[in-house]
Coordinates of C-alpha atoms in Angstrom, one line a residue:
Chain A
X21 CA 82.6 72.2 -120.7
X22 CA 83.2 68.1 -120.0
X23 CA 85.1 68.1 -117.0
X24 CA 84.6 64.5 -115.6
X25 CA 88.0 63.1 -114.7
X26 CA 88.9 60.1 -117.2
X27 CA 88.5 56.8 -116.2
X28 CA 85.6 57.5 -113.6
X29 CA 82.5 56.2 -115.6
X30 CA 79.8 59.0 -114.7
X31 CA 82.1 61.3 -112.8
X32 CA 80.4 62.7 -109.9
X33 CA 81.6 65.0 -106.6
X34 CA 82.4 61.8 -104.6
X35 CA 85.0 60.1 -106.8
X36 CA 87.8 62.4 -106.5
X37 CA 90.0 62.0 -103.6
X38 CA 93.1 63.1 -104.2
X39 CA 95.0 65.9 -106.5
X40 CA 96.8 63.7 -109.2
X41 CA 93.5 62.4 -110.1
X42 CA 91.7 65.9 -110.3
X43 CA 95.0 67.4 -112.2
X44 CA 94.1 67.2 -115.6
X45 CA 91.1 68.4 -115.6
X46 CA 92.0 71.4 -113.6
X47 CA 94.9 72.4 -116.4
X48 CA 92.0 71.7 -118.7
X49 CA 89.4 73.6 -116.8
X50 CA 92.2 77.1 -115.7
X51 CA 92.9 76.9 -119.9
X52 CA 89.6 77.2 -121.0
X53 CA 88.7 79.8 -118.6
X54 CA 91.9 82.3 -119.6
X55 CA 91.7 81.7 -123.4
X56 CA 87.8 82.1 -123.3
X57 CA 88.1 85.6 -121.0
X58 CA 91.5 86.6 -122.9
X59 CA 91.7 85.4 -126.5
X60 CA 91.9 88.2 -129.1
X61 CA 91.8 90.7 -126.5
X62 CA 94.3 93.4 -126.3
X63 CA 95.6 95.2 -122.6
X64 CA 93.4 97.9 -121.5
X65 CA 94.0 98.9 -118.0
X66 CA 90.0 100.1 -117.6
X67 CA 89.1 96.6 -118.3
X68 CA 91.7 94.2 -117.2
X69 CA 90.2 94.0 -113.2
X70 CA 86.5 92.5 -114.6
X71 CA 89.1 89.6 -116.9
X72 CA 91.5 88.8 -113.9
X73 CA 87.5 88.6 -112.2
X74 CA 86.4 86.9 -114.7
X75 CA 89.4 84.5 -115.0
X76 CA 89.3 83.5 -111.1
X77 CA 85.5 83.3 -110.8
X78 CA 85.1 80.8 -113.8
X79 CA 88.2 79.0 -112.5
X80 CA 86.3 78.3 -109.5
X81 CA 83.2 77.7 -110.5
X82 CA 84.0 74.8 -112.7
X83 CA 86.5 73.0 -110.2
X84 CA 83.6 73.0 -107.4
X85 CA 81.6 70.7 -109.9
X86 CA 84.5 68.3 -110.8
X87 CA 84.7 67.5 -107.1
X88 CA 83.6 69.1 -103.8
X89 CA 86.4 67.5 -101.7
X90 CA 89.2 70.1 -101.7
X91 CA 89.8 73.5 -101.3
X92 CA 90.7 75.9 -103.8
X93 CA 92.7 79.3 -104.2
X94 CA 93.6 80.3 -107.6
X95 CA 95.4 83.6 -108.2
X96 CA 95.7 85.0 -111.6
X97 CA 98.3 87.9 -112.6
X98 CA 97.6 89.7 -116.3
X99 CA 101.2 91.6 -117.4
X100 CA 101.9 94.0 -120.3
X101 CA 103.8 93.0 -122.3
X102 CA 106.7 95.5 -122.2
X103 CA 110.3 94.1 -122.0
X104 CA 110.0 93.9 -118.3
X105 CA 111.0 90.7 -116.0
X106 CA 109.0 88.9 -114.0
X107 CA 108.9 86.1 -111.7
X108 CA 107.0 84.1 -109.8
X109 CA 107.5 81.4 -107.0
X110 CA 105.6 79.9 -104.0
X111 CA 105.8 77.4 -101.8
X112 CA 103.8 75.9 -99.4
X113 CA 103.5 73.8 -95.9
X114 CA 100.7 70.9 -96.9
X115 CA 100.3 67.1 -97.7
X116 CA 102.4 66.4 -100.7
X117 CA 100.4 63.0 -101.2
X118 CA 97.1 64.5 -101.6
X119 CA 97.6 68.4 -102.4
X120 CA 99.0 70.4 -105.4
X121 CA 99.4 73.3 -107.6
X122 CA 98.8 73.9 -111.4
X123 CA 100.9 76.5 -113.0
X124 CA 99.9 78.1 -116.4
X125 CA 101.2 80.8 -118.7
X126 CA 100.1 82.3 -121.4
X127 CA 101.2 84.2 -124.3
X128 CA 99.2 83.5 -126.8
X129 CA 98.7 87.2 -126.9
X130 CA 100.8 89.6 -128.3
X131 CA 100.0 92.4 -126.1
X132 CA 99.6 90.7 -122.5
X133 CA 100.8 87.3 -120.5
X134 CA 98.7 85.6 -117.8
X135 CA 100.0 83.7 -115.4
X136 CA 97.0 81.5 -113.1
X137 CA 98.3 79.7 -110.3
X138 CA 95.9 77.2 -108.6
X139 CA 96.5 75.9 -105.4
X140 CA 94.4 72.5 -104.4
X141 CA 94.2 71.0 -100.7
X142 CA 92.4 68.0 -99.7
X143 CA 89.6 68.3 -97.0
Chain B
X2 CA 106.1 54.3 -82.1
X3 CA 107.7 51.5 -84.1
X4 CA 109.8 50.5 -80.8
X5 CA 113.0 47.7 -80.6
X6 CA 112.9 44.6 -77.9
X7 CA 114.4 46.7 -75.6
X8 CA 112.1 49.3 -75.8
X9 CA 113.9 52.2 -77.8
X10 CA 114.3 53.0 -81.4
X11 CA 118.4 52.0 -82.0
X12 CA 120.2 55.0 -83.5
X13 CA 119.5 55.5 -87.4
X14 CA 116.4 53.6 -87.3
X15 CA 113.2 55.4 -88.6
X16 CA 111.0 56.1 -86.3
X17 CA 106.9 56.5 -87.2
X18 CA 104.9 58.5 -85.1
X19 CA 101.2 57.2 -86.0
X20 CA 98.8 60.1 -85.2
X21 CA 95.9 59.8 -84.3
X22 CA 92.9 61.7 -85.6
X23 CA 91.5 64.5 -83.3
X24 CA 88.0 65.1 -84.5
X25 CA 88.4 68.9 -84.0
X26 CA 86.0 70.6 -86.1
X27 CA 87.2 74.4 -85.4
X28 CA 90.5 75.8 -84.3
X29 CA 91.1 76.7 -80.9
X30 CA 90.5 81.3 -80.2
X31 CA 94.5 80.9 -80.2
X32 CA 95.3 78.8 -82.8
X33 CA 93.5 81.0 -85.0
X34 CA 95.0 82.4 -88.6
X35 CA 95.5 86.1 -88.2
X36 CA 95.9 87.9 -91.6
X37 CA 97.2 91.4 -90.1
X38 CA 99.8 89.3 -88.1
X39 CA 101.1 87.9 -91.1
X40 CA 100.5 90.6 -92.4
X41 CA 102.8 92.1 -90.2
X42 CA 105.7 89.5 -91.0
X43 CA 105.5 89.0 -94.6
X44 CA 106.6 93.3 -95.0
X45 CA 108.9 92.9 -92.8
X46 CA 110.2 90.5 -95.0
X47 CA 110.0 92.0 -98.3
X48 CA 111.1 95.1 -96.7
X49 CA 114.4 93.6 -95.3
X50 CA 115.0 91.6 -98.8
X51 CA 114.4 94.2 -101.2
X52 CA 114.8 97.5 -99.7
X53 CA 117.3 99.3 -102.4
X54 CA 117.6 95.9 -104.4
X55 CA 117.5 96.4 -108.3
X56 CA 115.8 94.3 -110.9
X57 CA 118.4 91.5 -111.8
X58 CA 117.3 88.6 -113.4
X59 CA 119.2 85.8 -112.0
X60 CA 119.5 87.0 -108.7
X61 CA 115.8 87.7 -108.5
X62 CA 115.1 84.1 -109.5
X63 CA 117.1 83.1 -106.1
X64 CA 115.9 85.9 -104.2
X65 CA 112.5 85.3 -104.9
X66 CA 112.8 81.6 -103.6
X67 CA 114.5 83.2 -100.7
X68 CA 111.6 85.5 -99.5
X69 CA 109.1 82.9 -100.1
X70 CA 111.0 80.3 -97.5
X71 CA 111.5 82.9 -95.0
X72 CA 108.2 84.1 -94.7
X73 CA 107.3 80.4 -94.8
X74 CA 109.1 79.5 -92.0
X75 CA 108.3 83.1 -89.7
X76 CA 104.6 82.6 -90.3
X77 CA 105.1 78.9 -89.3
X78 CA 107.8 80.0 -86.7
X79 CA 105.8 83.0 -85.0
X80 CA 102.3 82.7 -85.2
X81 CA 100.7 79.8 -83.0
X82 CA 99.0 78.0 -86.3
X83 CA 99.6 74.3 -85.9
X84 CA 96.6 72.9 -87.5
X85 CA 97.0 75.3 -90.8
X86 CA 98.5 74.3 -94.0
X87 CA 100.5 77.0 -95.2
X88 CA 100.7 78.3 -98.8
X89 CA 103.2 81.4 -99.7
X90 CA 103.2 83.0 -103.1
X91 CA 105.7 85.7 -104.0
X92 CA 105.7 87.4 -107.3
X93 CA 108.8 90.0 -108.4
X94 CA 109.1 92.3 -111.6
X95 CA 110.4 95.0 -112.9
X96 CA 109.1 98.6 -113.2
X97 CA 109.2 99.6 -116.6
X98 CA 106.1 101.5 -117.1
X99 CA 103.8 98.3 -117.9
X100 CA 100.3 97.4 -116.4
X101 CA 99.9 94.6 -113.9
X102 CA 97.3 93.3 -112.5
X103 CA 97.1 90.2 -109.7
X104 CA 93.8 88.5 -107.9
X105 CA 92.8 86.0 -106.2
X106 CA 89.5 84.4 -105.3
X107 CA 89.3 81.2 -103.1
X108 CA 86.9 78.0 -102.1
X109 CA 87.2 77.1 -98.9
X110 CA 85.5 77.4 -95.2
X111 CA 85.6 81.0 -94.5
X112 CA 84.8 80.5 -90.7
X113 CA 88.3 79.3 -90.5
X114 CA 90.5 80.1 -93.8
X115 CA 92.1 83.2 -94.6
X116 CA 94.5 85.0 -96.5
X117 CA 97.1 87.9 -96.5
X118 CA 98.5 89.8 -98.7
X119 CA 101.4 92.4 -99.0
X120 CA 102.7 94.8 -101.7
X121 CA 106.3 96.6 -101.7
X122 CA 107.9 98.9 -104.4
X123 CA 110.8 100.9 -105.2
X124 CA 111.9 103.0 -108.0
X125 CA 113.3 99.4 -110.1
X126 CA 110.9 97.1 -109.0
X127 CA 107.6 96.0 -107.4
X128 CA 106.4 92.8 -105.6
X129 CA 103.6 91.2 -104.0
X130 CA 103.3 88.1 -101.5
X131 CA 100.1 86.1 -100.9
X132 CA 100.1 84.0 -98.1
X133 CA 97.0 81.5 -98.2
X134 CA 96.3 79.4 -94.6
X135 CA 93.8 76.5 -94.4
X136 CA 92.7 74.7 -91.7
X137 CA 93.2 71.4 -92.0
X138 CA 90.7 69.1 -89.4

């Protein structure tokens, strides 16, 4: 997976500094990892803590290469789908200049929706 | 301190406190993040909100806002955390026999980061906060 933030010839950890340059590539990078852990799949309770796992760890692991200078917490909830509500909100005391959150939900599956919410902070 | 001539800001003139940096590496013993205190406040919370509430969907999509600026403001209010940045996530749904699961998994310092988080549930719904603190140097 090509994670190297666009216009930064070479990439590397150094370059990023601050979250609107390292959001695209984490909506790209928290995509990937649900439709690659999810896609096709249908809910089964016995397996659905190793994909919410699966989802995070993945998650994480690619963000620490694109760039080394924040912190990370994503948190990912998997749903059956079954005519119930949900929401979801959060908020949060930071720097709104260099931190941020990316919000994703997915329903390309017909038994199940994902929400991932990843928080970034600069160090 | 952007100061006037004679040496106070006039009245509805911004005023920009330049900060300088500390070069604190660690949080003081008492300045520390403590998950069971927030623990502590963020059930209280949820308790107090939803005790006897029923699954609505308009008003949970003001309630939920609600919990998470409360226990926003107590965590910053009551515990001594100055040097943290705070986040709060609150998720709300309804019980109707369906299978949820929620995680999280972090990158940070864990010397000095932490987290908490809090279920509740009644007979028409269920919800779980996660409040996230990271020290900022």
């Amino acid at each position: 997976l090509c994670c190297v933030p666009a216009g930064r010839p070479g990439g590397g950890m150094e370059a990023v500094l601050e979250f609107r340059e390292l959001e695209p590539a984490a909506q790209k990078i928290v995509h990937h990892a649900v439709s690659s852990v999810l896609q096709g799949e249908v809910y089964d309770a016995g397996r659905v803590a190793a994909w919410v796992d699966d989802i995070n760890r993945i998650c994480i692991e690619e963000l620490r290469k694109v760039s080394g200078n924040f912190k990370y917490a994503v948190s990912c909830m998997v749903v059956q789908k079954k005519g119930a509500g949900i929401h979801s909100s959060a908020r949060a005391f930071w720097d709104a200049s260099t931190d941020g959150v990316v919000n994703l939900t997915w329903e390309d599956n017909r038994t199940m929706l994902c929400l991932v919410t990843l928080f970034i902070s600069a160090i | 301190m952007i100061q006037s001539e004679d040496g106070g800001p006039k009245p509805g003139q911004q005023v920009i406190d330049v900060v300088l940096p500390t070069y604190i590496m660690k949080p003081e013993e008492t300045e520390i993040f403590y998950p069971s205190q927030v623990k502590a406040i963020a059930s209280e919370v949820l308790e107090s909100e939803l005790a006897g509430k029923e699954y609505d969907e308009d008003v949970s999509k003001e309630q939920i806002v609600a919990i998470c600026d409360k226990i926003k403001a107590r965590v910053k209010g009551e515990c001594n955390i100055p040097r943290y940045k705070i986040i709060v996530q609150v998720t709300l749904g309804q019980m109707k026999d369906q299978g949820v699961r929620v995680a999280s998994r972090c990158l940070w310092d864990t010397g000095t980061d932490n987290y908490a988080s809090v279920k509740y549930q009644n007979q028409h719904l269920w919800s779980c906060a996660m409040i996230f603190g990271l020290y900022t140097e």
